[in-house]
Amino acid sequence: MKKVMLMLAVLLMAAMAPAQAAQKVRLLLDWFVNPNHAAIFAAQQSGAFARQGLEVEMIAPADSASVPLLLAAGKADLAVGYQPQLYTLVDKAVPVMRVGTLIDQPLNTLTALKTENIHTLKDFAGKTLGYAIPGFEDVAIQTMLKSAGVDVSKVKLINLNMDAASALLSHKIDGAMTIYRNYELLELRQQGAEPVTFKPEEHGVPAYDELILLAKSDTAAQDPRIAPFLRGLNDGVAYLRAHPEAMWKAFTQAWPELNTPLNHQAWLATLPLFASDAGRFDEARYQAFARYMLDNKLIGQIAPMSRYSLPGTTLTR
């Protein structure tokens, strides 16, 4: 009887004990909230992060260019960034590094309209092409054209100060690099245009991760929240793919201004693009892209891989 009473007392004390507080994670997004962040939202909405003991706050930046610097300054715990950008950040000694992957393939394309009589990369000879990210997109365009034997000195490259899709539709340019396969391509088709697309990874540019997760390089290895965050994100991806329309409905209830046919199409188009294993790290692929950045004089030297990323995380439960 005494043993039973003792067990009851222990159970009662356990029930009365306060639940362990969730660990907060401030996640700084790369841009305003959009379908590229659907997996993060699903991990929140489905309780995947909560089951990992995390309370994740998604923060849209006022200035997307400042995201890595804000992370380095401790204004956030994690941030969404880009693999090509990572090498320049490390080259400039910004103390951030990759800890996971959100979208593990390129989204960008070099695109023209079929009405411009563009059928192959060779047809861009003598044309005007636009881009929006100097220091990578302009170099990628040149790489792609060179792979087709085009004399790049006879191609005019301009830094776009406007929406790339609008520039194409208004015929201000003959082609553009800032046309993403899960949004602007859909937008062009929605406008009745017939785009002709060329993928960078199929024309000389090494494959890369479009969206990655960054943390401060001096604390990432010791941060106990990173592995649970990646586990929660993986569960969020799985839940999103299993319940795409339910998550879309919840997403548009949270951000009604995003409830448009184009964003709905982008939502569905992005589902297969999310990394199923956010912690997986392909060192050879990252090394190949570092060599590409160096060969094109976009960075001064290649740092050790341990400076670019944590090793692949073992996602055990």
CSV table of C-alpha atoms in Angstrom, one decimal:
chain,number,residue,atom,x,y,z
A,1,MET,CA,0.0,0.0,0.0
A,2,LYS,CA,2.8,2.4,0.9
A,3,LYS,CA,4.4,1.7,-2.5
A,4,VAL,CA,1.2,2.5,-4.3
A,5,MET,CA,0.8,5.7,-2.4
A,6,LEU,CA,4.4,6.7,-3.1
A,7,MET,CA,3.9,6.0,-6.8
A,8,LEU,CA,0.7,8.1,-6.8
A,9,ALA,CA,2.5,10.9,-5.1
A,10,VAL,CA,5.3,10.8,-7.7
A,11,LEU,CA,2.8,10.9,-10.6
A,12,LEU,CA,0.9,13.7,-9.0
A,13,MET,CA,4.1,15.8,-8.6
A,14,ALA,CA,5.0,15.1,-12.2
A,15,ALA,CA,1.6,16.2,-13.4
A,16,MET,CA,1.8,19.4,-11.3
A,17,ALA,CA,5.3,20.3,-12.5
A,18,PRO,CA,5.4,23.1,-15.1
A,19,ALA,CA,6.0,22.0,-18.6
A,20,GLN,CA,9.5,22.8,-19.9
A,21,ALA,CA,9.4,26.0,-21.8
A,22,ALA,CA,9.9,25.8,-25.5
A,23,GLN,CA,13.2,27.2,-26.9
A,24,LYS,CA,12.7,30.3,-29.0
A,25,VAL,CA,14.2,30.5,-32.5
A,26,ARG,CA,14.1,33.8,-34.4
A,27,LEU,CA,14.2,32.9,-38.1
A,28,LEU,CA,15.0,35.8,-40.4
A,29,LEU,CA,13.6,35.2,-43.9
A,30,ASP,CA,15.4,36.2,-47.1
A,31,TRP,CA,12.4,38.2,-48.4
A,32,PHE,CA,8.8,38.9,-47.6
A,33,VAL,CA,6.7,35.8,-46.8
A,34,ASN,CA,6.0,33.8,-50.0
A,35,PRO,CA,5.5,30.2,-51.2
A,36,ASN,CA,9.2,29.5,-50.9
A,37,HIS,CA,8.6,29.5,-47.1
A,38,ALA,CA,5.7,27.1,-47.2
A,39,ALA,CA,7.7,24.2,-45.5
A,40,ILE,CA,8.6,26.5,-42.6
A,41,PHE,CA,5.0,27.6,-42.2
A,42,ALA,CA,3.8,24.0,-42.4
A,43,ALA,CA,6.3,23.0,-39.7
A,44,GLN,CA,4.8,25.7,-37.5
A,45,GLN,CA,1.2,25.1,-38.3
A,46,SER,CA,1.4,21.3,-38.0
A,47,GLY,CA,3.1,21.4,-34.6
A,48,ALA,CA,6.3,19.9,-35.9
A,49,PHE,CA,8.5,22.6,-34.4
A,50,ALA,CA,6.5,22.4,-31.1
A,51,ARG,CA,7.1,18.7,-30.9
A,52,GLN,CA,10.8,19.4,-31.1
A,53,GLY,CA,10.5,21.8,-28.2
A,54,LEU,CA,10.8,24.9,-30.3
A,55,GLU,CA,8.9,28.1,-30.7
A,56,VAL,CA,9.9,29.5,-34.1
A,57,GLU,CA,9.2,33.1,-35.1
A,58,MET,CA,9.4,33.9,-38.9
A,59,ILE,CA,10.6,37.4,-39.4
A,60,ALA,CA,10.4,39.2,-42.8
A,61,PRO,CA,13.3,41.6,-43.3
A,62,ALA,CA,12.9,45.3,-44.1
A,63,ASP,CA,15.9,45.0,-46.3
A,64,SER,CA,16.8,41.6,-47.8
A,65,ALA,CA,20.4,42.6,-48.4
A,66,SER,CA,21.0,43.1,-44.7
A,67,VAL,CA,19.8,39.6,-43.6
A,68,PRO,CA,23.3,38.0,-43.2
A,69,LEU,CA,24.6,41.1,-41.4
A,70,LEU,CA,21.7,41.1,-39.0
A,71,LEU,CA,22.3,37.4,-38.3
A,72,ALA,CA,26.0,38.0,-37.7
A,73,ALA,CA,25.1,40.8,-35.3
A,74,GLY,CA,22.9,38.5,-33.3
A,75,LYS,CA,19.6,40.0,-34.3
A,76,ALA,CA,18.3,36.5,-35.2
A,77,ASP,CA,19.2,32.9,-34.5
A,78,LEU,CA,18.8,31.5,-38.0
A,79,ALA,CA,18.4,33.1,-41.4
A,80,VAL,CA,17.3,32.0,-44.9
A,81,GLY,CA,20.1,32.7,-47.4
A,82,TYR,CA,21.5,31.5,-50.8
A,83,GLN,CA,24.4,29.1,-51.5
A,84,PRO,CA,26.1,31.4,-54.1
A,85,GLN,CA,25.9,34.3,-51.6
A,86,LEU,CA,27.5,32.1,-48.9
A,87,TYR,CA,30.9,32.1,-50.6
A,88,THR,CA,31.1,35.9,-50.8
A,89,LEU,CA,30.0,36.2,-47.2
A,90,VAL,CA,32.8,33.9,-46.1
A,91,ASP,CA,35.2,35.6,-48.4
A,92,LYS,CA,34.3,38.9,-46.7
A,93,ALA,CA,34.8,37.3,-43.2
A,94,VAL,CA,31.1,37.7,-42.3
A,95,PRO,CA,30.7,35.2,-39.4
A,96,VAL,CA,27.8,33.1,-40.8
A,97,MET,CA,27.7,29.5,-42.1
A,98,ARG,CA,25.2,27.0,-43.6
A,99,VAL,CA,23.5,24.7,-41.2
A,100,GLY,CA,20.8,23.3,-43.4
A,101,THR,CA,19.0,23.5,-46.7
A,102,LEU,CA,15.5,24.6,-47.6
A,103,ILE,CA,15.4,24.2,-51.4
A,104,ASP,CA,18.2,22.0,-52.7
A,105,GLN,CA,18.2,22.9,-56.4
A,106,PRO,CA,18.5,26.0,-58.5
A,107,LEU,CA,15.3,27.9,-59.2
A,108,ASN,CA,16.7,30.5,-61.6
A,109,THR,CA,16.6,30.3,-65.4
A,110,LEU,CA,17.7,32.3,-68.3
A,111,THR,CA,14.5,32.9,-70.1
A,112,ALA,CA,13.3,34.6,-73.3
A,113,LEU,CA,9.9,34.7,-75.1
A,114,LYS,CA,9.3,32.5,-78.1
A,115,THR,CA,8.1,35.6,-80.0
A,116,GLU,CA,11.6,36.9,-79.9
A,117,ASN,CA,12.7,34.0,-82.1
A,118,ILE,CA,14.9,32.6,-79.4
A,119,HIS,CA,15.2,28.8,-79.6
A,120,THR,CA,18.7,28.0,-78.4
A,121,LEU,CA,21.4,29.8,-76.4
A,122,LYS,CA,23.2,30.7,-79.7
A,123,ASP,CA,20.2,32.8,-80.6
A,124,PHE,CA,21.2,35.3,-77.8
A,125,ALA,CA,24.2,36.4,-79.8
A,126,GLY,CA,23.9,40.2,-80.2
A,127,LYS,CA,21.0,40.4,-77.9
A,128,THR,CA,20.3,42.4,-74.7
A,129,LEU,CA,19.9,40.3,-71.5
A,130,GLY,CA,18.9,41.5,-68.0
A,131,TYR,CA,19.8,40.3,-64.5
A,132,ALA,CA,19.2,41.5,-61.0
A,133,ILE,CA,22.0,40.0,-58.9
A,134,PRO,CA,25.4,41.4,-60.0
A,135,GLY,CA,28.4,39.3,-59.0
A,136,PHE,CA,26.6,36.0,-59.8
A,137,GLU,CA,23.7,36.2,-62.3
A,138,ASP,CA,25.8,38.2,-64.9
A,139,VAL,CA,28.6,35.7,-64.6
A,140,ALA,CA,26.2,32.8,-64.8
A,141,ILE,CA,24.8,34.3,-68.1
A,142,GLN,CA,28.3,34.5,-69.5
A,143,THR,CA,29.0,30.9,-68.5
A,144,MET,CA,25.9,29.7,-70.2
A,145,LEU,CA,26.5,31.6,-73.4
A,146,LYS,CA,30.1,30.5,-73.6
A,147,SER,CA,29.0,26.9,-73.2
A,148,ALA,CA,27.1,27.4,-76.5
A,149,GLY,CA,30.0,29.1,-78.2
A,150,VAL,CA,28.4,32.6,-78.1
A,151,ASP,CA,30.8,35.6,-78.1
A,152,VAL,CA,29.8,37.3,-74.8
A,153,SER,CA,31.5,40.5,-75.8
A,154,LYS,CA,28.7,41.0,-78.4
A,155,VAL,CA,25.9,40.5,-75.8
A,156,LYS,CA,24.7,43.5,-73.8
A,157,LEU,CA,24.1,42.8,-70.1
A,158,ILE,CA,22.1,45.2,-68.1
A,159,ASN,CA,21.3,45.3,-64.4
A,160,LEU,CA,17.5,45.4,-64.2
A,161,ASN,CA,15.9,48.1,-62.0
A,162,MET,CA,12.5,46.6,-62.7
A,163,ASP,CA,10.7,43.3,-62.6
A,164,ALA,CA,12.3,40.9,-65.0
A,165,ALA,CA,9.0,39.4,-66.2
A,166,SER,CA,7.6,42.9,-66.9
A,167,ALA,CA,10.8,43.8,-68.8
A,168,LEU,CA,10.4,40.7,-71.0
A,169,LEU,CA,6.7,41.3,-71.6
A,170,SER,CA,7.4,44.9,-72.6
A,171,HIS,CA,10.2,43.8,-74.9
A,172,LYS,CA,12.8,46.1,-73.2
A,173,ILE,CA,15.1,43.1,-73.1
A,174,ASP,CA,15.5,39.9,-75.1
A,175,GLY,CA,16.1,37.6,-72.2
A,176,ALA,CA,16.5,37.7,-68.4
A,177,MET,CA,18.2,35.6,-65.7
A,178,THR,CA,15.9,36.5,-62.9
A,179,ILE,CA,13.0,34.3,-64.0
A,180,TYR,CA,12.4,31.7,-61.3
A,181,ARG,CA,10.9,28.4,-62.4
A,182,ASN,CA,8.3,28.3,-59.6
A,183,TYR,CA,7.0,31.9,-59.9
A,184,GLU,CA,8.0,34.2,-62.8
A,185,LEU,CA,7.7,31.4,-65.4
A,186,LEU,CA,4.1,30.8,-64.1
A,187,GLU,CA,3.5,34.6,-64.3
A,188,LEU,CA,4.7,34.8,-67.9
A,189,ARG,CA,2.3,31.9,-68.9
A,190,GLN,CA,-0.5,33.5,-66.9
A,191,GLN,CA,0.1,36.6,-69.1
A,192,GLY,CA,-0.3,34.5,-72.2
A,193,ALA,CA,3.4,34.4,-73.1
A,194,GLU,CA,5.3,31.3,-74.2
A,195,PRO,CA,8.7,31.3,-72.4
A,196,VAL,CA,11.8,29.6,-73.6
A,197,THR,CA,13.9,28.6,-70.7
A,198,PHE,CA,17.5,27.5,-70.1
A,199,LYS,CA,18.6,26.1,-66.8
A,200,PRO,CA,22.0,27.2,-65.5
A,201,GLU,CA,22.9,23.7,-64.2
A,202,GLU,CA,22.4,22.3,-67.6
A,203,HIS,CA,24.7,24.8,-69.3
A,204,GLY,CA,28.0,25.1,-67.5
A,205,VAL,CA,27.0,26.5,-64.0
A,206,PRO,CA,27.5,23.9,-61.3
A,207,ALA,CA,24.3,22.8,-59.5
A,208,TYR,CA,23.6,24.6,-56.2
A,209,ASP,CA,21.1,24.9,-53.4
A,210,GLU,CA,18.7,27.8,-54.0
A,211,LEU,CA,17.8,28.4,-50.3
A,212,ILE,CA,19.9,27.5,-47.3
A,213,LEU,CA,19.7,28.1,-43.6
A,214,LEU,CA,22.4,30.2,-42.0
A,215,ALA,CA,23.6,30.5,-38.4
A,216,LYS,CA,26.4,32.4,-36.7
A,217,SER,CA,29.6,30.5,-37.5
A,218,ASP,CA,31.1,30.9,-34.0
A,219,THR,CA,28.2,29.4,-32.2
A,220,ALA,CA,26.5,27.0,-34.7
A,221,ALA,CA,28.3,23.9,-33.6
A,222,GLN,CA,27.2,24.3,-30.0
A,223,ASP,CA,23.6,25.5,-30.6
A,224,PRO,CA,21.3,22.7,-29.4
A,225,ARG,CA,18.4,24.1,-31.3
A,226,ILE,CA,19.7,23.5,-34.8
A,227,ALA,CA,19.2,19.7,-35.0
A,228,PRO,CA,15.6,19.9,-33.6
A,229,PHE,CA,14.9,22.7,-36.0
A,230,LEU,CA,16.0,20.6,-39.0
A,231,ARG,CA,14.0,17.6,-37.7
A,232,GLY,CA,10.9,19.8,-37.4
A,233,LEU,CA,11.5,21.2,-40.9
A,234,ASN,CA,11.7,17.7,-42.4
A,235,ASP,CA,8.4,16.9,-40.7
A,236,GLY,CA,7.0,20.1,-42.0
A,237,VAL,CA,7.9,19.2,-45.6
A,238,ALA,CA,6.3,15.8,-45.3
A,239,TYR,CA,3.1,17.3,-43.8
A,240,LEU,CA,3.0,20.0,-46.5
A,241,ARG,CA,3.2,17.4,-49.3
A,242,ALA,CA,0.5,15.3,-47.6
A,243,HIS,CA,-1.9,18.3,-47.0
A,244,PRO,CA,-1.0,20.9,-49.6
A,245,GLU,CA,-4.5,22.5,-49.9
A,246,ALA,CA,-5.1,22.6,-46.1
A,247,MET,CA,-1.8,24.3,-45.6
A,248,TRP,CA,-2.5,26.7,-48.5
A,249,LYS,CA,-5.8,27.6,-46.8
A,250,ALA,CA,-4.1,28.2,-43.4
A,251,PHE,CA,-1.3,30.2,-45.2
A,252,THR,CA,-3.7,32.5,-46.9
A,253,GLN,CA,-5.7,33.0,-43.6
A,254,ALA,CA,-2.4,34.2,-42.1
A,255,TRP,CA,-1.5,36.4,-45.0
A,256,PRO,CA,-4.7,37.2,-46.9
A,257,GLU,CA,-2.9,39.5,-49.3
A,258,LEU,CA,-1.1,36.5,-50.8
A,259,ASN,CA,-4.3,34.7,-51.8
A,260,THR,CA,-4.0,35.0,-55.5
A,261,PRO,CA,-4.2,32.4,-58.3
A,262,LEU,CA,-0.5,33.0,-59.1
A,263,ASN,CA,0.6,32.4,-55.6
A,264,HIS,CA,-1.5,29.3,-55.4
A,265,GLN,CA,0.2,28.0,-58.6
A,266,ALA,CA,3.6,28.9,-57.1
A,267,TRP,CA,2.6,27.1,-53.8
A,268,LEU,CA,1.9,23.8,-55.7
A,269,ALA,CA,4.9,24.2,-58.0
A,270,THR,CA,7.3,24.6,-55.0
A,271,LEU,CA,6.1,21.5,-53.2
A,272,PRO,CA,8.5,19.1,-54.9
A,273,LEU,CA,11.4,21.5,-54.6
A,274,PHE,CA,11.9,21.5,-50.8
A,275,ALA,CA,14.7,19.4,-49.5
A,276,SER,CA,13.4,16.2,-47.9
A,277,ASP,CA,16.5,16.0,-45.6
A,278,ALA,CA,17.3,19.6,-44.5
A,279,GLY,CA,20.5,18.4,-42.8
A,280,ARG,CA,22.1,16.6,-45.7
A,281,PHE,CA,25.3,18.2,-46.9
A,282,ASP,CA,26.9,17.4,-50.2
A,283,GLU,CA,30.5,18.4,-49.7
A,284,ALA,CA,31.6,17.6,-53.2
A,285,ARG,CA,28.9,19.8,-54.7
A,286,TYR,CA,29.8,22.7,-52.4
A,287,GLN,CA,33.4,22.2,-53.3
A,288,ALA,CA,32.6,22.3,-57.0
A,289,PHE,CA,30.7,25.5,-56.6
A,290,ALA,CA,33.5,27.1,-54.6
A,291,ARG,CA,35.9,26.3,-57.5
A,292,TYR,CA,33.4,27.9,-59.9
A,293,MET,CA,33.3,31.1,-57.8
A,294,LEU,CA,37.1,31.2,-57.6
A,295,ASP,CA,37.6,30.5,-61.3
A,296,ASN,CA,35.3,33.4,-62.1
A,297,LYS,CA,37.0,35.7,-59.6
A,298,LEU,CA,33.9,36.1,-57.5
A,299,ILE,CA,35.9,35.2,-54.4
A,300,GLY,CA,39.6,35.5,-53.6
A,301,GLN,CA,40.2,32.1,-52.2
A,302,ILE,CA,38.4,28.9,-51.2
A,303,ALA,CA,38.0,28.4,-47.5
A,304,PRO,CA,37.9,25.0,-45.8
A,305,MET,CA,34.5,23.3,-46.1
A,306,SER,CA,34.2,23.5,-42.3
A,307,ARG,CA,34.0,27.3,-42.7
A,308,TYR,CA,31.1,27.1,-45.2
A,309,SER,CA,28.9,24.5,-43.4
A,310,LEU,CA,28.4,22.2,-40.5
A,311,PRO,CA,28.9,18.6,-41.5
A,312,GLY,CA,25.7,16.7,-42.4
A,313,THR,CA,23.5,16.4,-39.4
A,314,THR,CA,22.4,12.9,-38.2
A,315,LEU,CA,18.7,13.3,-37.8
A,316,THR,CA,17.8,10.7,-35.2
A,317,ARG,CA,14.6,10.7,-33.1
